[in-house]
Coordinates of C-alpha atoms and ligand atoms in Angstrom, one line a residue:
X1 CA 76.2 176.9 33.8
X2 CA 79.8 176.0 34.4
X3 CA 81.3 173.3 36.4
X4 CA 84.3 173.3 38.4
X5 CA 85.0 170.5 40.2
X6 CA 87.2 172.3 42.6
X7 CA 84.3 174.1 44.3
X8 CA 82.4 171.1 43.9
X9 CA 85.1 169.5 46.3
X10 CA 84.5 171.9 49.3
X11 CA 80.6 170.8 49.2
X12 CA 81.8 167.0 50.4
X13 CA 83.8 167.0 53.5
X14 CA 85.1 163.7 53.8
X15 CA 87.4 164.5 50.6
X16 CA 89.1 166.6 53.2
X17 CA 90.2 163.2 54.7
X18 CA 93.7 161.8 55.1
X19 CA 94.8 158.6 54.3
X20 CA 97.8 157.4 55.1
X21 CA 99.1 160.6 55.4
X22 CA 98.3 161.4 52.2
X23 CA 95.8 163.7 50.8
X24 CA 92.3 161.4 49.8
X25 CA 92.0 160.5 46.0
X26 CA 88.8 158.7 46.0
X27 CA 88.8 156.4 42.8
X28 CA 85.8 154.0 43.7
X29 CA 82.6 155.7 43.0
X30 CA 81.1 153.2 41.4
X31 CA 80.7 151.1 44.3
X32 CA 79.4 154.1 46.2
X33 CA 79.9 157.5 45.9
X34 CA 80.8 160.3 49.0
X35 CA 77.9 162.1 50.0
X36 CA 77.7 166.4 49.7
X37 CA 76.6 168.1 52.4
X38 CA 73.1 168.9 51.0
X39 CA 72.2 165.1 51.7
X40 CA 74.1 164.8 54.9
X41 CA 71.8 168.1 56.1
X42 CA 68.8 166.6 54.9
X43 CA 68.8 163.5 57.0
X44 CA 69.9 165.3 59.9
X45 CA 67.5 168.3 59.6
X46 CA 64.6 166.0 59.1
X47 CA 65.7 163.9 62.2
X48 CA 66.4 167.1 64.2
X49 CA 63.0 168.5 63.1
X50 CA 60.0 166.8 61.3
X51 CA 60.4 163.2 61.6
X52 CA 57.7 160.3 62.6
X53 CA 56.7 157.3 60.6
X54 CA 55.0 158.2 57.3
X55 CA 51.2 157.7 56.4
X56 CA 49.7 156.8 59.4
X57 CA 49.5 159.5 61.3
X58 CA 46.9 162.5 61.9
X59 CA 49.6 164.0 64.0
X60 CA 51.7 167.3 62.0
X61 CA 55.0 165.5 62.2
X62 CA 53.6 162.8 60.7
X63 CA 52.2 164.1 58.1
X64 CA 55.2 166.6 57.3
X65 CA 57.2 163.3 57.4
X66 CA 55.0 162.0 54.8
X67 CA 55.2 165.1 52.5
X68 CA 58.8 164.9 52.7
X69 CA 58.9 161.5 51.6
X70 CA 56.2 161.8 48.6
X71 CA 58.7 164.8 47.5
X72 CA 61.7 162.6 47.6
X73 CA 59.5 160.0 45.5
X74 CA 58.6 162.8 43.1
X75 CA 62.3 163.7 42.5
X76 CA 63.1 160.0 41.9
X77 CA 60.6 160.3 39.0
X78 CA 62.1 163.3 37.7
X79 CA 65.3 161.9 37.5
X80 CA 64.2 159.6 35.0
X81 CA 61.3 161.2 33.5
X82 CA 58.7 158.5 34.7
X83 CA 55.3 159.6 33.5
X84 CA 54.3 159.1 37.3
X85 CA 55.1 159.3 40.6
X86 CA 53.1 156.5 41.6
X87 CA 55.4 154.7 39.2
X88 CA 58.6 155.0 41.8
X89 CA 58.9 152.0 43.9
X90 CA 61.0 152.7 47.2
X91 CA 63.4 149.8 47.5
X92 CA 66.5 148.8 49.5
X93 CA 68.6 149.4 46.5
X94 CA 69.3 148.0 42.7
X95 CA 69.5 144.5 44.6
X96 CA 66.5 144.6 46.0
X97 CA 64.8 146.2 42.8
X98 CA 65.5 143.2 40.3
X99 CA 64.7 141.0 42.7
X100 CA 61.3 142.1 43.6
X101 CA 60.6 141.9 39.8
X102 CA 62.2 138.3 39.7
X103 CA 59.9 137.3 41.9
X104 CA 56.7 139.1 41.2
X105 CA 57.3 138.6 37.3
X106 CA 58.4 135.4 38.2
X107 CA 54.9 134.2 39.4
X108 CA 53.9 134.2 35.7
X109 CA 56.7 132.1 34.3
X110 CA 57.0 128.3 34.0
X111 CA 59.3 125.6 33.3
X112 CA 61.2 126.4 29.4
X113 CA 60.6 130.2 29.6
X114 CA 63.6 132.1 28.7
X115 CA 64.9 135.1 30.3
X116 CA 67.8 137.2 28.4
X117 CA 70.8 138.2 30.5
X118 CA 74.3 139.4 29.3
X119 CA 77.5 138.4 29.9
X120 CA 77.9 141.6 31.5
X121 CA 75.6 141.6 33.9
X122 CA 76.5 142.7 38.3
X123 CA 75.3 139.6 40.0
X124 CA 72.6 141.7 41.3
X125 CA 70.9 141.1 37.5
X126 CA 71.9 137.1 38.1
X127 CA 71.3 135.7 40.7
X128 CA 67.5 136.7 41.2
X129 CA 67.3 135.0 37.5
X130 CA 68.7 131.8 38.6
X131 CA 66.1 131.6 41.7
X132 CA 63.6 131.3 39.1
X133 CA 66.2 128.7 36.9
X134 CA 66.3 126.6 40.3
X135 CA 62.8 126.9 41.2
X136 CA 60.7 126.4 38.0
X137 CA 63.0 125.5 35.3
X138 CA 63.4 128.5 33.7
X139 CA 66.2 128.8 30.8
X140 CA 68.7 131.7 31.5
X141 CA 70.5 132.6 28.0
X142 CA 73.8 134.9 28.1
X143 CA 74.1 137.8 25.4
X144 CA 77.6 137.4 24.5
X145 CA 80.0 140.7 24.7
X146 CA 82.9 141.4 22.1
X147 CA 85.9 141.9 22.9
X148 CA 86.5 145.7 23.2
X149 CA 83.2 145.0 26.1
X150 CA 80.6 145.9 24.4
X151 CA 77.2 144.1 23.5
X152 CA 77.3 141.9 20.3
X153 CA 74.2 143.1 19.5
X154 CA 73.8 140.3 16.7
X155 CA 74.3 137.0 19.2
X156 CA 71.6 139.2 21.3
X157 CA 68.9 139.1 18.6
X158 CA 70.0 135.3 18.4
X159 CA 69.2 134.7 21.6
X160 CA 65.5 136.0 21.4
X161 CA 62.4 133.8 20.9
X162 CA 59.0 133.0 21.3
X163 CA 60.1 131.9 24.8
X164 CA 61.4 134.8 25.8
X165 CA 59.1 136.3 28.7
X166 CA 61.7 138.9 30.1
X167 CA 65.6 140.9 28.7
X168 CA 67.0 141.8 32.0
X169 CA 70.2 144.0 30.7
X170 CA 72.7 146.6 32.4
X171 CA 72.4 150.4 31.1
X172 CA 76.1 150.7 31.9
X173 CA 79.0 148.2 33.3
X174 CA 80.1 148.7 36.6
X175 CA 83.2 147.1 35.4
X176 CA 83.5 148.0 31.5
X177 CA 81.9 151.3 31.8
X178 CA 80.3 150.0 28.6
X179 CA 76.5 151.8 28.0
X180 CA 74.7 149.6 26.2
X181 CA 72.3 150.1 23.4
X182 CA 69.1 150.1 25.4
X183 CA 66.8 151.5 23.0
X184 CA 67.9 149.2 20.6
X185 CA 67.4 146.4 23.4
X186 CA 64.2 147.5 23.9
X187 CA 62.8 147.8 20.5
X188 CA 63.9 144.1 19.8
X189 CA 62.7 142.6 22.8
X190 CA 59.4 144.1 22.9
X191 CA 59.4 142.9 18.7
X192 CA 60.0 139.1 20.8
X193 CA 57.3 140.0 22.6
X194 CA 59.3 140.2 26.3
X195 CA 59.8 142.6 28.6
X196 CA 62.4 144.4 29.6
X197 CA 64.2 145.3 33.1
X198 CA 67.4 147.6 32.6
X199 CA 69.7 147.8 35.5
X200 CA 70.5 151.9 35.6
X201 CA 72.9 151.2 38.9
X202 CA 75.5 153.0 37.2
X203 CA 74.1 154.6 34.2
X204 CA 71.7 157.2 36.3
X205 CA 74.6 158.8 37.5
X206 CA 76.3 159.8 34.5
X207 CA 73.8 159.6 31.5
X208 CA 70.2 161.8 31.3
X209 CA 67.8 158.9 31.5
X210 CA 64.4 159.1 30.1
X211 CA 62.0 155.9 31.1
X212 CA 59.6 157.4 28.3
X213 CA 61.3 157.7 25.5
X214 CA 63.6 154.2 26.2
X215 CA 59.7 152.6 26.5
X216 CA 61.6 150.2 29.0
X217 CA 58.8 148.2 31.3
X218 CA 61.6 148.2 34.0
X219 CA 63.9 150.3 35.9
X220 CA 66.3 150.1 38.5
X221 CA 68.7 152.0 40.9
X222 CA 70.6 152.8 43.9
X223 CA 70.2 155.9 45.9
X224 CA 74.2 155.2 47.4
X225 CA 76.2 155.3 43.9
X226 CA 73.7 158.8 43.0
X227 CA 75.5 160.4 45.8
X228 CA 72.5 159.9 48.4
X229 CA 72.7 157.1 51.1
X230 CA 72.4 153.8 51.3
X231 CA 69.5 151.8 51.8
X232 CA 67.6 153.8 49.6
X233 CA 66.4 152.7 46.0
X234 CA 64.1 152.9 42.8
X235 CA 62.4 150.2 41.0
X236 CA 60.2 152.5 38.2
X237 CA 57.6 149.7 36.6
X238 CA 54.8 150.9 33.5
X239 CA 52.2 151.8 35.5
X240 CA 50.4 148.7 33.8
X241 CA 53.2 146.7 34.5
X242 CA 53.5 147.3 37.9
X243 CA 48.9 147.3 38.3
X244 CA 49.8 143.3 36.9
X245 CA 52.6 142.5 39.7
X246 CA 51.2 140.5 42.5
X247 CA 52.9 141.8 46.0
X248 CA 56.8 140.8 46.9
X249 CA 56.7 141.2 50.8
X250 CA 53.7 141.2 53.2
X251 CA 53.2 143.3 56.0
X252 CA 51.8 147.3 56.9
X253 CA 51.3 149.8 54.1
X254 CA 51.4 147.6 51.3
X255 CA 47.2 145.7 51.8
X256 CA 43.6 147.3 50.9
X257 CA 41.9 145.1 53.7
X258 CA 42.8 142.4 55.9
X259 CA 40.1 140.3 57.4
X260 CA 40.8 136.7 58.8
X261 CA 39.8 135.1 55.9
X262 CA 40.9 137.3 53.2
X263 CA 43.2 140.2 51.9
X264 CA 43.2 142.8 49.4
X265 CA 46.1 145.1 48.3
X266 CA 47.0 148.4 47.9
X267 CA 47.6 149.7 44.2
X268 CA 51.3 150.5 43.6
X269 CA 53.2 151.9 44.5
X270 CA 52.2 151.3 48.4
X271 CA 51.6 147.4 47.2
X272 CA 55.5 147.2 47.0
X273 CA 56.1 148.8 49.9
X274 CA 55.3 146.5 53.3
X275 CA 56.2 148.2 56.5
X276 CA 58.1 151.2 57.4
X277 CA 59.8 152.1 54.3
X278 CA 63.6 153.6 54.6
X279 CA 61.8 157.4 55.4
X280 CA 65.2 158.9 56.3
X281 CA 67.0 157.6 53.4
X282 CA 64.7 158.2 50.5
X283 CA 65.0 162.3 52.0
X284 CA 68.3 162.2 51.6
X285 CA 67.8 160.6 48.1
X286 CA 65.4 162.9 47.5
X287 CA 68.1 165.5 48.2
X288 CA 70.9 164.3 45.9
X289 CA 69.1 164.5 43.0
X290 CA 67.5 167.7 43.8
X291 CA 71.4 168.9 44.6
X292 CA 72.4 167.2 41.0
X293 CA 69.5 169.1 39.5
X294 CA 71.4 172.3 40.5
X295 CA 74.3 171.0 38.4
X296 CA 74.8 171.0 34.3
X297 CA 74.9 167.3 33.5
X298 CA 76.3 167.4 30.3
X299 CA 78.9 169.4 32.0
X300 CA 79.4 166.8 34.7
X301 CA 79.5 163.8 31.8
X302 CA 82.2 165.7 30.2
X303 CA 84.8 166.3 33.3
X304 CA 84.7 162.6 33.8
X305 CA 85.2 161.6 30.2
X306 CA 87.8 163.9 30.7
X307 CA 89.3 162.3 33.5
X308 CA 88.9 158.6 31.9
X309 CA 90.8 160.4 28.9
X310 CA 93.7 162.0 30.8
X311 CA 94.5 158.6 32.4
X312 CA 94.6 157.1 29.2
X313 CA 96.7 159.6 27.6
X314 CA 98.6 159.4 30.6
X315 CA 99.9 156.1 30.3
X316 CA 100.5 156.7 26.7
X317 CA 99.8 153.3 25.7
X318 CA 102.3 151.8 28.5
X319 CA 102.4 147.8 27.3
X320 CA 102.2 146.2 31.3
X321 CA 98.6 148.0 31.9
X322 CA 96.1 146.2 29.9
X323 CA 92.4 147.8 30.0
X324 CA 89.4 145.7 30.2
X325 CA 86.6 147.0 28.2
X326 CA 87.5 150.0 25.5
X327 CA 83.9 150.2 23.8
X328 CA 83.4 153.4 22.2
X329 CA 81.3 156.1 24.3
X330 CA 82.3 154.5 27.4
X331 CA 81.9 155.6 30.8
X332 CA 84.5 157.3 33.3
X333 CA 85.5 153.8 34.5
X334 CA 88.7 152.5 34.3
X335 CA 88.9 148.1 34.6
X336 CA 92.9 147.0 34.4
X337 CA 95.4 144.2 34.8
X338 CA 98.8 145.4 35.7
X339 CA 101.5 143.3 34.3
X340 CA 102.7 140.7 36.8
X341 CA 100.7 142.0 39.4
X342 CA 97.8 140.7 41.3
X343 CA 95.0 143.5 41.6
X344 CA 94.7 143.2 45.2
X345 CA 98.3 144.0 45.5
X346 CA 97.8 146.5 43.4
X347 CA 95.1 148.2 44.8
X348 CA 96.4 147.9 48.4
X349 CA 100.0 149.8 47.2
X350 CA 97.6 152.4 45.9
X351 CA 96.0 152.9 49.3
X352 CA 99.1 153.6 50.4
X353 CA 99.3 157.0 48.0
X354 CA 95.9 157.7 49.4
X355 CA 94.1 156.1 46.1
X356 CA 90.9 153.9 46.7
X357 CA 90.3 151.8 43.7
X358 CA 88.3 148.5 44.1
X359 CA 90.2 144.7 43.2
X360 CA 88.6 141.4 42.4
X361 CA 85.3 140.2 40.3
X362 CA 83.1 143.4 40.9
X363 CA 80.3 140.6 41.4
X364 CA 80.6 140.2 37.9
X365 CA 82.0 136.5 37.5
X366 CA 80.8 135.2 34.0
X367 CA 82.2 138.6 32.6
X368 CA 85.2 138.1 34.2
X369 CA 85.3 134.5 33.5
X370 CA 84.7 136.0 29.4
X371 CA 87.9 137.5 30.0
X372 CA 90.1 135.0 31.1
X373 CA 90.8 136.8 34.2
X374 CA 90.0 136.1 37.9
X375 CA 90.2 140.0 39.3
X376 CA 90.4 143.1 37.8
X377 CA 91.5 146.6 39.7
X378 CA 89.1 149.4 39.0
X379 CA 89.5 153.3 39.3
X380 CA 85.9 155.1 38.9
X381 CA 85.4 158.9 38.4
X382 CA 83.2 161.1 40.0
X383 CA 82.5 164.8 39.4
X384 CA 84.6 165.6 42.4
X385 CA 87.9 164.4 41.0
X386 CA 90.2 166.3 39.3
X387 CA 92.8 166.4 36.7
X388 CA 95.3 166.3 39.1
X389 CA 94.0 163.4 41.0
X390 CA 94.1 161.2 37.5
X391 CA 97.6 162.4 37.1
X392 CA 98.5 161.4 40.8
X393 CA 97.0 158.0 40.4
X394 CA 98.8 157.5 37.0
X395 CA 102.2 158.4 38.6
X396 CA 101.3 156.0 41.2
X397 CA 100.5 153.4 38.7
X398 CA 103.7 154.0 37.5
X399 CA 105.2 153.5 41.1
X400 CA 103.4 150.8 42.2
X401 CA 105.0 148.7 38.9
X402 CA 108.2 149.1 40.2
X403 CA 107.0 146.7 42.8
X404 CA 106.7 143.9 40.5
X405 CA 108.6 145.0 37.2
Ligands
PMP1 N1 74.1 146.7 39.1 C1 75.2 147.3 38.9 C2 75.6 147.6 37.5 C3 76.0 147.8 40.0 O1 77.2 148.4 39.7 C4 75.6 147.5 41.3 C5 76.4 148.0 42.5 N2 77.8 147.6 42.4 C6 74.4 146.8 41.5 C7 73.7 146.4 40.4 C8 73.9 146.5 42.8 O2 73.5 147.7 43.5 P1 73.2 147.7 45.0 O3 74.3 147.0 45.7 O4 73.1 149.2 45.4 O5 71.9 147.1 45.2

């Protein structure tokens, strides 16, 4: 199979788009990607056609609904190679993912246990953490990165212990594009005799990811950065894993039997999922990785390397860019300070070539904070973009510094 991102192009029609009067060069797919028109049709054909809410009903809708979503759940397996479908938890998103863990896991931890973060980590893998830091005392310990942005693997094995119940860790950086040793991670936490959560927000878009063969007891992402919608999500647990979780929300769906007095619940994954899940949104998940099933991967991985590269090469070393994160085997994402230059400003001249790139922290303030910087702009590549996209964002690059030179 070949891959050409030029007919690629043509399957997404807001790349058609204008802005500014200039043609769309959309550099920010790592805060959420456009959507082909596979997913679009999906959503709208089951809304036009076989919707009602899911496994309720006796009705045929319903239960076409229902089948729709179980198929979306089993594509959400396949995507990672989960032993199970019953092992795909339907979430809002990454977000909502880790924090379900935090605080189902959390339930078993008490004051001095340790959870292992790094330095890298999107708030998303923080913040749920710290709940459990405010709330019972727990001790939240930082894995320090190196300065080229990737994982000193050597201040992580320092940093595990007897007390560590749980190594929450990116896959990938949203804003280093580093991809992190998570086999590694893995073996050496479960040798400490912890769990481990990996945040694949960004990694399950570029890299083959196999839940099996990482042994990881958590998984996590976001249907909206995996070209499908928002509102949609995965949390994959172990199937044991996720039998020993006691429930994150109440409501419908998610209970065995309700009596005044009592209450029993439903084994996973329906335990994880009170109420009317996001039906519409996990068929158009479903549909984005049934479309990126169609494409070659590998193929994919490579075009964006290439992109990443021909920016680089592009700027040939130019002294008044500096790069943030240059770990080896990086991802297509490009963090950088412009000499002089604020990032916002940056990334606002850039809008007005047409180029979307994100500015500021990336919700990623202690990495930031690691790097001495207070905002970073960020250009992300997607399989839609092209050579000539990376060298139109490099000649703006080269524009834009005239502003401030
Ligand atoms: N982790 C990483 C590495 C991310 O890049 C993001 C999204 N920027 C998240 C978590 C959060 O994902 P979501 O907002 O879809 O819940």
């Amino acid at each position: 199979m070949s891959f050409d991102p030029h007919t690629i192009r043509a399957e997404f029609p807001i790349l058609g788009r204008e802005v500014h009067g200039k043609p769309l060069i959309y550099l920010d797919s790592a805060a959420s990607a456009q959507k082909p028109r596979a997913v679009i049709q999906a959503m709208a054909g089951a809304m036009e056609h076989a919707y009602a809410n899911v496994h309720r009903g006796i009705h045929s809708l319903a239960n076409e609904t229902t089948d729709a979503y179980e198929k979306a759940r089993e594509s959400a397996r396949r995507l990672i190679n989960a032993a199970s479908a019953q092992e795909i938890v339907f979430t809002k998103g990454t977000t909502e993912a880790i924090n379900l863990v935090a605080s189902s896991f959390g339930q078993s931890l008490k004051a001095g246990d340790e959870i292992v973060l790094t330095q890298m980590e999107h708030h998303a893998n923080i913040v749920p953490w710290h709940f459990l830091r405010e709330r019972l005392g727990v001790v939240l310990r930082f894995a320090p990165v190196r300065e080229d942005g990737s994982l000193d693997m050597e201040g992580f094995r320092r940093l595990l212990g007897p007390k560590t119940r749980m190594v929450a860790a990116s896959h990938m950086s949203n804003v280093l594009g580093t991809i992190n040793p998570v086999s590694e991670i893995v073996y050496e936490a479960h040798a400490a005799g912890a769990l481990v959560l990996l945040d694949g927000a960004q990694a399950v878009v570029h890299a083959k990811v196999d839940v099996q063969a990482l042994d990881v007891d958590f998984y996590a992402y976001s249907g909206h950065k995996l070209y499908g919608p928002t509102g949609i999500g995965v949390l994959y647990g172990k199937a044991e894993r996720l039998a020993a979780l006691p429930p994150y929300q109440g409501g419908g769906e998610m209970i065995g039997v309700v009596t005044e007095e009592a209450i029993t619940y439903a084994d996973p994954p329906h335990r994880f999922e009170a109420g009317t899940p996001p039906i519409l949104e996990a068929i158009g998940l479903g549909a984005a990785i049934d479309w990126l099933d169609t494409l070659d991967r590998d193929a994919v991985a490579a075009h964006e390397h290439a992109l990443y590269h021909r920016v680089k090469e592009r700027l040939n070393g130019a002294n008044w860019i500096t790069e943030i994160g240059t770990a080896p085997g990086k991802g297509a994402i490009f963090s950088f300070a412009m000499e002089g230059a604020h990032a916002h400003d940056v990334a606002q001249i850039l809008d007005r070539y047409g180029i979307a790139v994100r500015a500021g922290t990336h919700c990623a303030e202690p990495l930031m904070r690691r790097f001495g910087v207070t905002a970073s702009a960020r250009a992300s590549f997607a399989l839609y973009n092209t050579l000539e996209e990376a060298d139109a964002f490099v000649e703006a690059l080269n524009r834009t510094r005239t502003f401030f030179a």
